[in-house]
Each structure stands twice: as structure tokens, then as C-alpha cells.
PDB file of C-alpha atoms in Angstrom:
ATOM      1  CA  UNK N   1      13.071  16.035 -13.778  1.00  0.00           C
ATOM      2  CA  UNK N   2      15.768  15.915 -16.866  1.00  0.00           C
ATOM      3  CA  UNK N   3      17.975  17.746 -14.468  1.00  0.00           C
ATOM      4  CA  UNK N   4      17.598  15.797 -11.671  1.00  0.00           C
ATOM      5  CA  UNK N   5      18.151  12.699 -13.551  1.00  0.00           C
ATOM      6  CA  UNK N   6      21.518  14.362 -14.432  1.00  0.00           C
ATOM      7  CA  UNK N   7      22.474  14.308 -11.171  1.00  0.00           C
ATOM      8  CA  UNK N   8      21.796  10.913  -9.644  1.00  0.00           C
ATOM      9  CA  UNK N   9      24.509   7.763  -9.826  1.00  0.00           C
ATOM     10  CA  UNK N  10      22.814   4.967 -11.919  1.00  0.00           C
ATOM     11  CA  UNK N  11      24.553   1.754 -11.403  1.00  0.00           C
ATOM     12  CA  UNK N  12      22.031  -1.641 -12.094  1.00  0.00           C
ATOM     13  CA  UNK N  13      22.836  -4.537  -9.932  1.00  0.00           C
ATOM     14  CA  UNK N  14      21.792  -7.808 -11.173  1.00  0.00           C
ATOM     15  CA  UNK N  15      19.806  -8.542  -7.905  1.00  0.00           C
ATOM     16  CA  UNK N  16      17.685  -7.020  -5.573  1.00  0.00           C
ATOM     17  CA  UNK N  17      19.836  -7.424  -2.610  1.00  0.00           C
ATOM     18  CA  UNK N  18      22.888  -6.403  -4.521  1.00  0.00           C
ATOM     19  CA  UNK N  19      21.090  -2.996  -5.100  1.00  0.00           C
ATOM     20  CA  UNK N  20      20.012  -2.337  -1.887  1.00  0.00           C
ATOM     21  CA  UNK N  21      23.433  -2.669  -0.809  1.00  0.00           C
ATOM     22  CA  UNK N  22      24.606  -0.198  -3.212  1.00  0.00           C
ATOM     23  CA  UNK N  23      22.338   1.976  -1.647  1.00  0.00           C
ATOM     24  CA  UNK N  24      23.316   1.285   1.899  1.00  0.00           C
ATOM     25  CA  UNK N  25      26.829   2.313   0.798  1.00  0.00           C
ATOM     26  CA  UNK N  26      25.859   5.019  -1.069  1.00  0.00           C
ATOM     27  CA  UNK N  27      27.161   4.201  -4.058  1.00  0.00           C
ATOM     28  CA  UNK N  28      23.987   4.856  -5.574  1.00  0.00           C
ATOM     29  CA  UNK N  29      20.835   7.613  -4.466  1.00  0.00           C
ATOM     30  CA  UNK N  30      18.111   5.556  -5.208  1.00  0.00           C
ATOM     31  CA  UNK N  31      16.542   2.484  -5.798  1.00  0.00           C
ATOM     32  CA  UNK N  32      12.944   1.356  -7.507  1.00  0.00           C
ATOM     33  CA  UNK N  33      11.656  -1.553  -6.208  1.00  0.00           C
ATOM     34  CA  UNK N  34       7.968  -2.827  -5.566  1.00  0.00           C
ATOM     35  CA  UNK N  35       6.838  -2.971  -2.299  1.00  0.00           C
ATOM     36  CA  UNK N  36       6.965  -7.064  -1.322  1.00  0.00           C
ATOM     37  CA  UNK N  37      10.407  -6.974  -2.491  1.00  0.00           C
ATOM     38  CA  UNK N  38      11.983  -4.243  -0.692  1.00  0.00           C
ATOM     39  CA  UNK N  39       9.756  -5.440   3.118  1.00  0.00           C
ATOM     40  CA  UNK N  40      10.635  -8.756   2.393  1.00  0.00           C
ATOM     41  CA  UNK N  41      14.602  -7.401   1.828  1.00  0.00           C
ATOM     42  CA  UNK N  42      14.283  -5.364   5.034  1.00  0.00           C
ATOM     43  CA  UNK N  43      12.869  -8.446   6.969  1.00  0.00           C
ATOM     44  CA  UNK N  44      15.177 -11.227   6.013  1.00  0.00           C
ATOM     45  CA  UNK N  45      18.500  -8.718   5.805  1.00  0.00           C
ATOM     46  CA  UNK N  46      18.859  -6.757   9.357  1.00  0.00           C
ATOM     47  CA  UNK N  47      21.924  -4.715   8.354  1.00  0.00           C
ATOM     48  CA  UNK N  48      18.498  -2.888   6.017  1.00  0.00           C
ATOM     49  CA  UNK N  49      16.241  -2.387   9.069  1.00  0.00           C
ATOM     50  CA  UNK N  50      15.812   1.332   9.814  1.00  0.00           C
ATOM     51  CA  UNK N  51      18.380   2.504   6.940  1.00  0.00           C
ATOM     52  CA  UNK N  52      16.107   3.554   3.990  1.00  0.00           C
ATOM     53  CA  UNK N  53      13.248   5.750   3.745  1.00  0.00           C
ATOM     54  CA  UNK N  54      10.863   5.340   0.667  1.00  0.00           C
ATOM     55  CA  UNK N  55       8.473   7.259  -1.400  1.00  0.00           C
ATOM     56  CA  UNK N  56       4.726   7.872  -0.124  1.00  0.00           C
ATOM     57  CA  UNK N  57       3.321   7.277  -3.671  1.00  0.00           C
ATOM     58  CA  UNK N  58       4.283   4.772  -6.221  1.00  0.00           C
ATOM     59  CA  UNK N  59       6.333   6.404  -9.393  1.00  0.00           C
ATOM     60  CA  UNK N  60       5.082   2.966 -11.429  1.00  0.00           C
ATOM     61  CA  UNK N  61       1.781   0.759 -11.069  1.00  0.00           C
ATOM     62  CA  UNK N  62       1.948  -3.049 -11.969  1.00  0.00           C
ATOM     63  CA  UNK N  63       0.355  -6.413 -11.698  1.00  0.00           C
ATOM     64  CA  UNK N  64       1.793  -9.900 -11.244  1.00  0.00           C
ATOM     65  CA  UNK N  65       0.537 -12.298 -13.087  1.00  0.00           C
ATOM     66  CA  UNK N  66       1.392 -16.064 -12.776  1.00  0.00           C
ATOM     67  CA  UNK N  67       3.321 -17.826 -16.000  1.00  0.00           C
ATOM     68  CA  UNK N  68       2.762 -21.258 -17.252  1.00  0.00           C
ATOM     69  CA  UNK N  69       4.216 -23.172 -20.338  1.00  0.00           C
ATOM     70  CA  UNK N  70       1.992 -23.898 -22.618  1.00  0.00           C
ATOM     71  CA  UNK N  71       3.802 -27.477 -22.431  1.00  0.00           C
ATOM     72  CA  UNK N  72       2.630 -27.750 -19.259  1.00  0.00           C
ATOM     73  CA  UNK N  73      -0.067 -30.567 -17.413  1.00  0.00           C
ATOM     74  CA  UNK N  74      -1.036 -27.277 -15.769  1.00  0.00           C
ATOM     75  CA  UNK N  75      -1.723 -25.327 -18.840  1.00  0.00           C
ATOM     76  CA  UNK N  76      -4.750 -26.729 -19.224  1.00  0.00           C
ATOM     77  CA  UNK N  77      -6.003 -25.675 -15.721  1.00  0.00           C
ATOM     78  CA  UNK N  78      -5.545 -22.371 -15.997  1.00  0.00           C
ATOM     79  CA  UNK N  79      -9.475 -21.663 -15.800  1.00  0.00           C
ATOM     80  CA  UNK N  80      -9.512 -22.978 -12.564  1.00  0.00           C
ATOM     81  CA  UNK N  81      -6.363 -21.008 -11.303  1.00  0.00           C
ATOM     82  CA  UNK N  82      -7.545 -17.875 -12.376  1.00  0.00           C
ATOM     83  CA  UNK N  83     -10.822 -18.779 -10.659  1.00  0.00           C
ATOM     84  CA  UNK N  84      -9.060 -19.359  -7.337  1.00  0.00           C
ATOM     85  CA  UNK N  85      -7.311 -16.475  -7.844  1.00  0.00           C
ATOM     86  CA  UNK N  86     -10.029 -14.343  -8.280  1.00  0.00           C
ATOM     87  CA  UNK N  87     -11.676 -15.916  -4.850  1.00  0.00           C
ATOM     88  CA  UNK N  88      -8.043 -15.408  -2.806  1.00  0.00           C
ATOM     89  CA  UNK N  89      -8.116 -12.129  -3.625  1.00  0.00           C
ATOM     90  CA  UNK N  90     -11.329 -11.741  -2.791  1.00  0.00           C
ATOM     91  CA  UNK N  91     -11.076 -13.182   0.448  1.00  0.00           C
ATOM     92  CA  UNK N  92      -8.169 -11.409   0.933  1.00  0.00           C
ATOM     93  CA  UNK N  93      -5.808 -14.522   1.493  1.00  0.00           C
ATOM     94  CA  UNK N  94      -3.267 -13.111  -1.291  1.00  0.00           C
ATOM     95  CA  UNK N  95      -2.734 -10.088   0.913  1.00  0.00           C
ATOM     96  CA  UNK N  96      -2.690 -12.308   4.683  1.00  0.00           C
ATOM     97  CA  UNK N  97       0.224 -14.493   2.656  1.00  0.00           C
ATOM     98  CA  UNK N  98       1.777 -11.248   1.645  1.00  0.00           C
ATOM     99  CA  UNK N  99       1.723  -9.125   4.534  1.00  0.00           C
ATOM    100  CA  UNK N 100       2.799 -12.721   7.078  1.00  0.00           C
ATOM    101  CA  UNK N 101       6.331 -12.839   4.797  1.00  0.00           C
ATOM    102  CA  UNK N 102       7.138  -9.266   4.271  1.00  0.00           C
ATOM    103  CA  UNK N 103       6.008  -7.623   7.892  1.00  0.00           C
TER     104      UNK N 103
END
């Protein structure tokens, strides 16, 4: 992998879309990026559609959590947002809202 790593033009973009661009004009080989961001890149950017191809496993596994100030009036609710998190997900509403803006 050392070897390979050699060999591959690494050039951070400070957005998203900037470094999917690089890759579209192959100034750079690869890109990571998690799943919602790169469909939702595809879907809103057309010049992307039907130009990549990706990965069939993940190289990196991650959660998103939700961050609040602790200055916040909603700081104190945070019980009850995990709670309704908890019953989106298990409802699968997290993955309708998802899946409606990225496919």
C-alpha cells in the first residue's frame, strides 16, 4: 500500500465540490468522501453524473452525530433529541430523508 501511496497525486481542496472537480480533471486519482456527500454532489452537479466510479467497500466507518452549544436553549433538550433520534432511525425516516436528497 506504501507504494501505491507513492504513486498517487494528493492535492486537498478546501471543499467537496472543489475536489471532485479535481478529480474530473484528473488532476488528482482519487477522492474519499462518505457516501451522502458524493450522491448528493452527483445529483445537484450534472457535469459529475456518470464520470466516477467508487469503491464497493468503505476504506473508513463513521457516525454523525448532531452538535449543540452548551450555551444553547437546546442544550438542555438533548434527552429528547436523542430520543427522537433513536425512534427516526428506527422507523427508518433518517434513511427516507437521506435517500429523497441524494438519489
Amino acid at each position: 500500500m506504501d507504494e501505491f501511496l507513492k504513486t498517487v497525486n494528493i492535492d486537498p481542496a478546501p471543499t467537496e465540490y472543489q475536489t471532485f472537480r479535481k478529480l474530473l480533471f484528473h488532476r488528482v486519482e482519487l477522492v474519499p468522501a462518505t457516501s451522502i456527500v458524493a450522491k448528493n454532489l452527483i445529483k445537484i452537479h450534472p457535469e459529475f453524473s456518470g464520470k466516477f466510479v467508487h469503491s464497493d467497500n468503505a476504506f473508513l466507518e463513521s457516525n454523525s452525530f448532531i452538535g449543540i452549544s452548551k450555551k444553547s436553549p437546546l442544550a438542555k433538550m438533548m434527552p429528547r433529541g436523542n430520543q427522537a433520534i433513536a425512534d427516526m432511525k428506527a422507523e427508518g425516516v433518517i434513511t427516507s430523508v437521506i435517500t429523497a436528497y441524494t438519489e
